[in-house]
Each structure stands twice: as structure tokens, then as C-alpha cells.
Amino acid sequence: HNGRFFLVHRPNRLVDILTLLRKYKLEPKSIRFVHPKINEKPNLVLIKSIKASKPDLKFETPLYVYNEDGSYTDEILEIYDMKK
């Protein structure tokens, strides 16, 4: 019970994804949008859901992949264990 399901998908499918999660008793718990750069629209959405859980959706801070100069952000470097 209370299995976890993580999904990476395109943001334009968010409504469909949330509808299907609920249909299969997976409660969305966390949503985080991934943006290529700070002033660009998100191109990915990260979703965490838990089976048969109570509603409690949180929108996390955005994840930015690149700085304005094209280098990876500190958070991306940390995720991939590339920080010097």
C-alpha cells in the first residue's frame, strides 16, 4: 500500500496526467516544472504521486537547467554530482 509513482512528462499534458492519476487512485503530491532557462517556458514537469493517499498537492520551486551564459545551474550540477 501507499506505493509511490514518479513521472517526467511534457507540461502541456498536465491536465490529462492528473486526471489519469486520480482515475487509478494515485494522488498527486508534488509538481515541479523544469525550465531550460529562467525566462523560458517549462519543457518538462516532474510529478510525484502516492497510491490511496489523501489530497495534499504542493507546487515546488521551478528547476532551471541552464544559466543565462549557457552553463548548468548549481542545482543541476548538484543533482548530477558535478559540483567542484
CSV table of N, CA and C in Angstrom, one decimal:
chain,number,residue,atom,x,y,z
A,1,HIS,N,0.8,-1.2,0.0
A,1,HIS,CA,0.0,0.0,0.0
A,1,HIS,C,0.9,1.2,0.0
A,2,ASN,N,0.3,2.3,-0.4
A,2,ASN,CA,1.0,3.6,-0.4
A,2,ASN,C,2.2,3.6,-1.3
A,3,GLY,N,2.1,2.9,-2.4
A,3,GLY,CA,3.2,2.9,-3.4
A,3,GLY,C,3.4,4.3,-4.0
A,4,ARG,N,4.6,4.6,-4.4
A,4,ARG,CA,4.9,5.9,-5.0
A,4,ARG,C,5.1,5.7,-6.5
A,5,PHE,N,4.7,6.8,-7.2
A,5,PHE,CA,4.8,6.8,-8.6
A,5,PHE,C,5.4,8.1,-9.0
A,6,PHE,N,6.5,8.1,-9.8
A,6,PHE,CA,7.1,9.3,-10.2
A,6,PHE,C,7.0,9.4,-11.7
A,7,LEU,N,6.8,10.6,-12.2
A,7,LEU,CA,6.6,10.8,-13.7
A,7,LEU,C,7.3,12.0,-14.2
A,8,VAL,N,8.0,11.9,-15.3
A,8,VAL,CA,8.5,13.1,-16.0
A,8,VAL,C,7.8,13.1,-17.3
A,9,HIS,N,7.2,14.3,-17.6
A,9,HIS,CA,6.4,14.4,-18.9
A,9,HIS,C,6.4,15.8,-19.4
A,10,ARG,N,5.7,16.1,-20.4
A,10,ARG,CA,5.5,17.4,-21.0
A,10,ARG,C,4.4,18.2,-20.3
A,11,PRO,N,4.7,19.5,-20.0
A,11,PRO,CA,3.7,20.3,-19.2
A,11,PRO,C,2.3,20.4,-19.9
A,12,ASN,N,2.3,20.4,-21.2
A,12,ASN,CA,1.0,20.5,-21.9
A,12,ASN,C,0.1,19.4,-21.7
A,13,ARG,N,0.6,18.3,-21.1
A,13,ARG,CA,-0.3,17.1,-20.9
A,13,ARG,C,-0.7,17.0,-19.4
A,14,LEU,N,-0.4,18.1,-18.6
A,14,LEU,CA,-0.6,18.1,-17.2
A,14,LEU,C,-2.1,17.7,-16.8
A,15,VAL,N,-3.0,18.3,-17.4
A,15,VAL,CA,-4.4,18.0,-17.1
A,15,VAL,C,-4.8,16.5,-17.3
A,16,ASP,N,-4.3,16.0,-18.4
A,16,ASP,CA,-4.6,14.6,-18.7
A,16,ASP,C,-3.9,13.7,-17.7
A,17,ILE,N,-2.7,14.0,-17.3
A,17,ILE,CA,-1.9,13.2,-16.4
A,17,ILE,C,-2.6,13.2,-15.0
A,18,LEU,N,-3.0,14.4,-14.5
A,18,LEU,CA,-3.7,14.5,-13.2
A,18,LEU,C,-5.0,13.7,-13.2
A,19,THR,N,-5.7,13.8,-14.3
A,19,THR,CA,-7.0,13.1,-14.4
A,19,THR,C,-6.8,11.5,-14.4
A,20,LEU,N,-5.7,11.1,-15.1
A,20,LEU,CA,-5.5,9.6,-15.1
A,20,LEU,C,-4.9,9.2,-13.7
A,21,LEU,N,-4.1,10.0,-13.1
A,21,LEU,CA,-3.6,9.6,-11.8
A,21,LEU,C,-4.7,9.4,-10.8
A,22,ARG,N,-5.6,10.3,-10.8
A,22,ARG,CA,-6.8,10.2,-9.9
A,22,ARG,C,-7.7,9.0,-10.2
A,23,LYS,N,-7.8,8.7,-11.5
A,23,LYS,CA,-8.6,7.6,-12.0
A,23,LYS,C,-8.1,6.3,-11.4
A,24,TYR,N,-6.8,6.2,-11.3
A,24,TYR,CA,-6.1,5.0,-10.9
A,24,TYR,C,-5.7,5.1,-9.4
A,25,LYS,N,-6.3,6.0,-8.7
A,25,LYS,CA,-6.2,6.1,-7.2
A,25,LYS,C,-4.7,6.5,-6.8
A,26,LEU,N,-4.1,7.2,-7.7
A,26,LEU,CA,-2.8,7.8,-7.4
A,26,LEU,C,-2.9,9.3,-7.2
A,27,GLU,N,-2.7,9.7,-5.9
A,27,GLU,CA,-2.9,11.1,-5.5
A,27,GLU,C,-1.6,11.9,-5.8
A,28,PRO,N,-1.7,13.0,-6.7
A,28,PRO,CA,-0.6,13.8,-6.9
A,28,PRO,C,-0.2,14.5,-5.6
A,29,LYS,N,1.1,14.5,-5.3
A,29,LYS,CA,1.6,15.1,-4.1
A,29,LYS,C,2.5,16.3,-4.4
A,30,SER,N,3.3,16.2,-5.5
A,30,SER,CA,4.3,17.2,-5.7
A,30,SER,C,4.4,17.4,-7.2
A,31,ILE,N,4.4,18.7,-7.6
A,31,ILE,CA,4.6,19.1,-9.0
A,31,ILE,C,5.7,20.1,-9.1
A,32,ARG,N,6.7,19.8,-10.0
A,32,ARG,CA,7.8,20.8,-10.2
A,32,ARG,C,8.0,20.9,-11.7
A,33,PHE,N,8.0,22.2,-12.2
A,33,PHE,CA,8.3,22.5,-13.6
A,33,PHE,C,9.8,22.6,-13.8
A,34,VAL,N,10.2,22.1,-14.9
A,34,VAL,CA,11.6,22.2,-15.3
A,34,VAL,C,11.7,23.2,-16.5
A,35,HIS,N,12.5,24.2,-16.3
A,35,HIS,CA,12.7,25.3,-17.4
A,35,HIS,C,14.1,25.2,-17.9
A,36,PRO,N,14.3,25.3,-19.2
A,36,PRO,CA,15.6,25.3,-19.8
A,36,PRO,C,16.4,26.5,-19.2
A,37,LYS,N,15.8,27.7,-19.2
A,37,LYS,CA,16.5,28.9,-18.6
A,37,LYS,C,15.4,29.7,-17.8
A,38,ILE,N,15.9,30.6,-17.1
A,38,ILE,CA,15.0,31.4,-16.2
A,38,ILE,C,13.8,32.0,-16.9
A,39,ASN,N,14.0,32.7,-18.0
A,39,ASN,CA,12.9,33.4,-18.7
A,39,ASN,C,12.2,32.5,-19.8
A,40,GLU,N,12.4,31.2,-19.8
A,40,GLU,CA,11.8,30.4,-20.8
A,40,GLU,C,10.7,29.5,-20.2
A,41,LYS,N,9.7,29.1,-21.0
A,41,LYS,CA,8.6,28.3,-20.5
A,41,LYS,C,9.2,26.9,-20.1
A,42,PRO,N,8.5,26.2,-19.2
A,42,PRO,CA,8.9,24.9,-18.8
A,42,PRO,C,8.8,23.9,-20.0
A,43,ASN,N,9.7,23.0,-20.1
A,43,ASN,CA,9.6,22.0,-21.1
A,43,ASN,C,9.4,20.6,-20.5
A,44,LEU,N,9.4,20.5,-19.2
A,44,LEU,CA,9.2,19.2,-18.5
A,44,LEU,C,8.4,19.5,-17.2
A,45,VAL,N,7.7,18.5,-16.7
A,45,VAL,CA,7.1,18.6,-15.4
A,45,VAL,C,7.4,17.3,-14.7
A,46,LEU,N,7.8,17.4,-13.4
A,46,LEU,CA,8.1,16.3,-12.5
A,46,LEU,C,6.9,16.1,-11.6
A,47,ILE,N,6.4,14.9,-11.5
A,47,ILE,CA,5.2,14.7,-10.7
A,47,ILE,C,5.5,13.5,-9.8
A,48,LYS,N,5.2,13.7,-8.5
A,48,LYS,CA,5.3,12.6,-7.5
A,48,LYS,C,3.8,12.3,-7.1
A,49,SER,N,3.5,11.1,-7.0
A,49,SER,CA,2.1,10.7,-6.5
A,49,SER,C,2.2,9.5,-5.6
A,50,ILE,N,1.2,9.3,-4.8
A,50,ILE,CA,1.2,8.2,-3.8
A,50,ILE,C,-0.1,7.5,-3.9
A,51,LYS,N,-0.1,6.2,-4.0
A,51,LYS,CA,-1.4,5.5,-4.1
A,51,LYS,C,-2.2,5.6,-2.8
A,52,ALA,N,-3.5,5.8,-3.1
A,52,ALA,CA,-4.5,5.8,-2.0
A,52,ALA,C,-4.2,6.8,-0.9
A,53,SER,N,-3.6,7.9,-1.2
A,53,SER,CA,-3.3,8.9,-0.2
A,53,SER,C,-4.3,10.1,-0.2
A,54,LYS,N,-4.3,10.8,0.9
A,54,LYS,CA,-5.2,12.0,1.0
A,54,LYS,C,-4.6,13.1,0.1
A,55,PRO,N,-5.5,14.0,-0.4
A,55,PRO,CA,-5.1,15.1,-1.2
A,55,PRO,C,-4.2,16.1,-0.4
A,56,ASP,N,-3.1,16.5,-1.0
A,56,ASP,CA,-2.2,17.5,-0.4
A,56,ASP,C,-1.2,17.8,-1.5
A,57,LEU,N,-1.6,18.5,-2.5
A,57,LEU,CA,-0.7,18.8,-3.6
A,57,LEU,C,0.2,20.1,-3.3
A,58,LYS,N,1.5,19.9,-3.6
A,58,LYS,CA,2.4,21.0,-3.4
A,58,LYS,C,3.1,21.4,-4.7
A,59,PHE,N,3.2,22.6,-5.0
A,59,PHE,CA,3.9,23.1,-6.2
A,59,PHE,C,5.3,23.5,-5.7
A,60,GLU,N,6.3,22.8,-6.2
A,60,GLU,CA,7.7,23.1,-5.8
A,60,GLU,C,8.3,24.2,-6.6
A,61,THR,N,9.4,24.8,-6.1
A,61,THR,CA,10.0,25.8,-6.8
A,61,THR,C,10.5,25.3,-8.2
A,62,PRO,N,10.5,26.1,-9.2
A,62,PRO,CA,11.0,25.6,-10.5
A,62,PRO,C,12.4,25.2,-10.5
A,63,LEU,N,12.7,24.2,-11.4
A,63,LEU,CA,14.1,23.8,-11.6
A,63,LEU,C,14.6,24.4,-12.9
A,64,TYR,N,15.7,25.1,-12.9
A,64,TYR,CA,16.2,25.7,-14.0
A,64,TYR,C,17.5,24.9,-14.4
A,65,VAL,N,17.6,24.6,-15.7
A,65,VAL,CA,18.7,23.7,-16.1
A,65,VAL,C,19.9,24.6,-16.4
A,66,TYR,N,19.8,25.7,-17.2
A,66,TYR,CA,20.9,26.5,-17.6
A,66,TYR,C,20.9,27.9,-17.1
A,67,ASN,N,22.0,28.4,-16.8
A,67,ASN,CA,22.2,29.9,-16.5
A,67,ASN,C,22.1,30.6,-17.8
A,68,GLU,N,22.0,32.0,-17.7
A,68,GLU,CA,22.0,32.8,-18.9
A,68,GLU,C,23.2,32.6,-19.8
A,69,ASP,N,24.3,32.3,-19.3
A,69,ASP,CA,25.5,32.1,-20.1
A,69,ASP,C,25.6,30.7,-20.7
A,70,GLY,N,24.6,29.9,-20.5
A,70,GLY,CA,24.6,28.5,-21.0
A,70,GLY,C,25.2,27.5,-20.2
A,71,SER,N,25.8,27.8,-19.0
A,71,SER,CA,26.4,26.8,-18.1
A,71,SER,C,25.2,26.3,-17.3
A,72,TYR,N,25.5,25.1,-16.7
A,72,TYR,CA,24.5,24.4,-15.8
A,72,TYR,C,24.3,25.3,-14.6
A,73,THR,N,23.1,25.3,-14.0
A,73,THR,CA,22.8,25.9,-12.8
A,73,THR,C,23.5,25.1,-11.6
A,74,ASP,N,23.6,25.7,-10.5
A,74,ASP,CA,24.2,25.0,-9.3
A,74,ASP,C,23.4,23.8,-9.0
A,75,GLU,N,22.1,23.9,-9.0
A,75,GLU,CA,21.2,22.8,-8.6
A,75,GLU,C,21.4,21.6,-9.6
A,76,ILE,N,21.5,21.9,-10.9
A,76,ILE,CA,21.7,20.8,-11.8
A,76,ILE,C,23.1,20.1,-11.6
A,77,LEU,N,24.1,20.9,-11.3
A,77,LEU,CA,25.4,20.4,-11.0
A,77,LEU,C,25.4,19.5,-9.8
A,78,GLU,N,24.6,19.9,-8.8
A,78,GLU,CA,24.4,19.2,-7.6
A,78,GLU,C,23.7,17.8,-7.8
A,79,ILE,N,22.6,17.9,-8.6
A,79,ILE,CA,21.8,16.7,-8.9
A,79,ILE,C,22.7,15.7,-9.6
A,80,TYR,N,23.6,16.1,-10.5
A,80,TYR,CA,24.4,15.2,-11.2
A,80,TYR,C,25.8,15.0,-10.6
A,81,ASP,N,25.9,15.5,-9.4
A,81,ASP,CA,27.2,15.3,-8.6
A,81,ASP,C,28.4,15.8,-9.4
A,82,MET,N,28.2,17.0,-10.0
A,82,MET,CA,29.3,17.6,-10.8
A,82,MET,C,29.8,18.9,-10.2
A,83,LYS,N,29.4,19.2,-9.0
A,83,LYS,CA,29.9,20.4,-8.3
A,83,LYS,C,31.4,20.2,-8.0
A,84,LYS,N,32.1,21.3,-8.2
A,84,LYS,CA,33.6,21.3,-7.9
A,84,LYS,C,33.8,21.8,-6.5
